[in-house]
Amino acid sequence: MLWEFAGLAPTQDRVPHAKLVKPADKLTTKIISASALFDKRLFNPVD
């Protein structure tokens, strides 16, 4: 499944969070911590 970075998400946490959207359906979103985003066991970057 492909997710696209849509910017930083406002949270109360000290760790930055990213907002991800599905390219085919921009209403489907996920908010995840930046540390999770860069964990290659969870997500693979696409060039």
XYZ file of C-alpha atoms in Angstrom:
47
model
C 0.000 0.000 0.000
C 1.350 3.424 -0.929
C 1.187 6.438 1.423
C 2.277 9.997 0.645
C 3.751 12.530 3.091
C 1.339 15.465 3.405
C 3.204 17.557 5.973
C 3.707 17.764 9.692
C 0.763 16.975 11.937
C 0.032 19.213 14.932
C 0.276 17.188 18.153
C 0.916 17.845 21.826
C 3.868 15.424 21.776
C 7.487 16.597 21.728
C 8.291 14.146 18.916
C 7.315 15.480 15.468
C 4.510 13.616 13.705
C 3.782 13.256 10.009
C 0.463 13.201 8.212
C 0.280 10.528 5.512
C -2.457 10.303 2.876
C -3.420 7.647 0.376
C -2.745 9.025 -3.112
C -5.897 7.390 -4.514
C -8.099 8.685 -1.663
C -6.865 11.904 -0.043
C -9.498 11.564 2.729
C -7.788 8.434 4.084
C -5.015 9.609 6.421
C -2.614 8.343 9.072
C -0.741 10.328 11.711
C 2.539 8.699 12.780
C 5.622 9.774 14.674
C 8.663 10.786 12.657
C 10.678 8.035 14.333
C 8.168 5.429 13.055
C 8.222 6.979 9.573
C 11.972 6.410 9.268
C 11.837 2.863 10.696
C 12.471 0.655 7.645
C 10.754 -2.276 9.378
C 7.497 -0.282 9.120
C 7.839 1.811 5.943
C 9.935 1.634 2.768
C 10.778 4.900 0.999
C 9.843 5.189 -2.665
C 12.015 7.228 -5.012
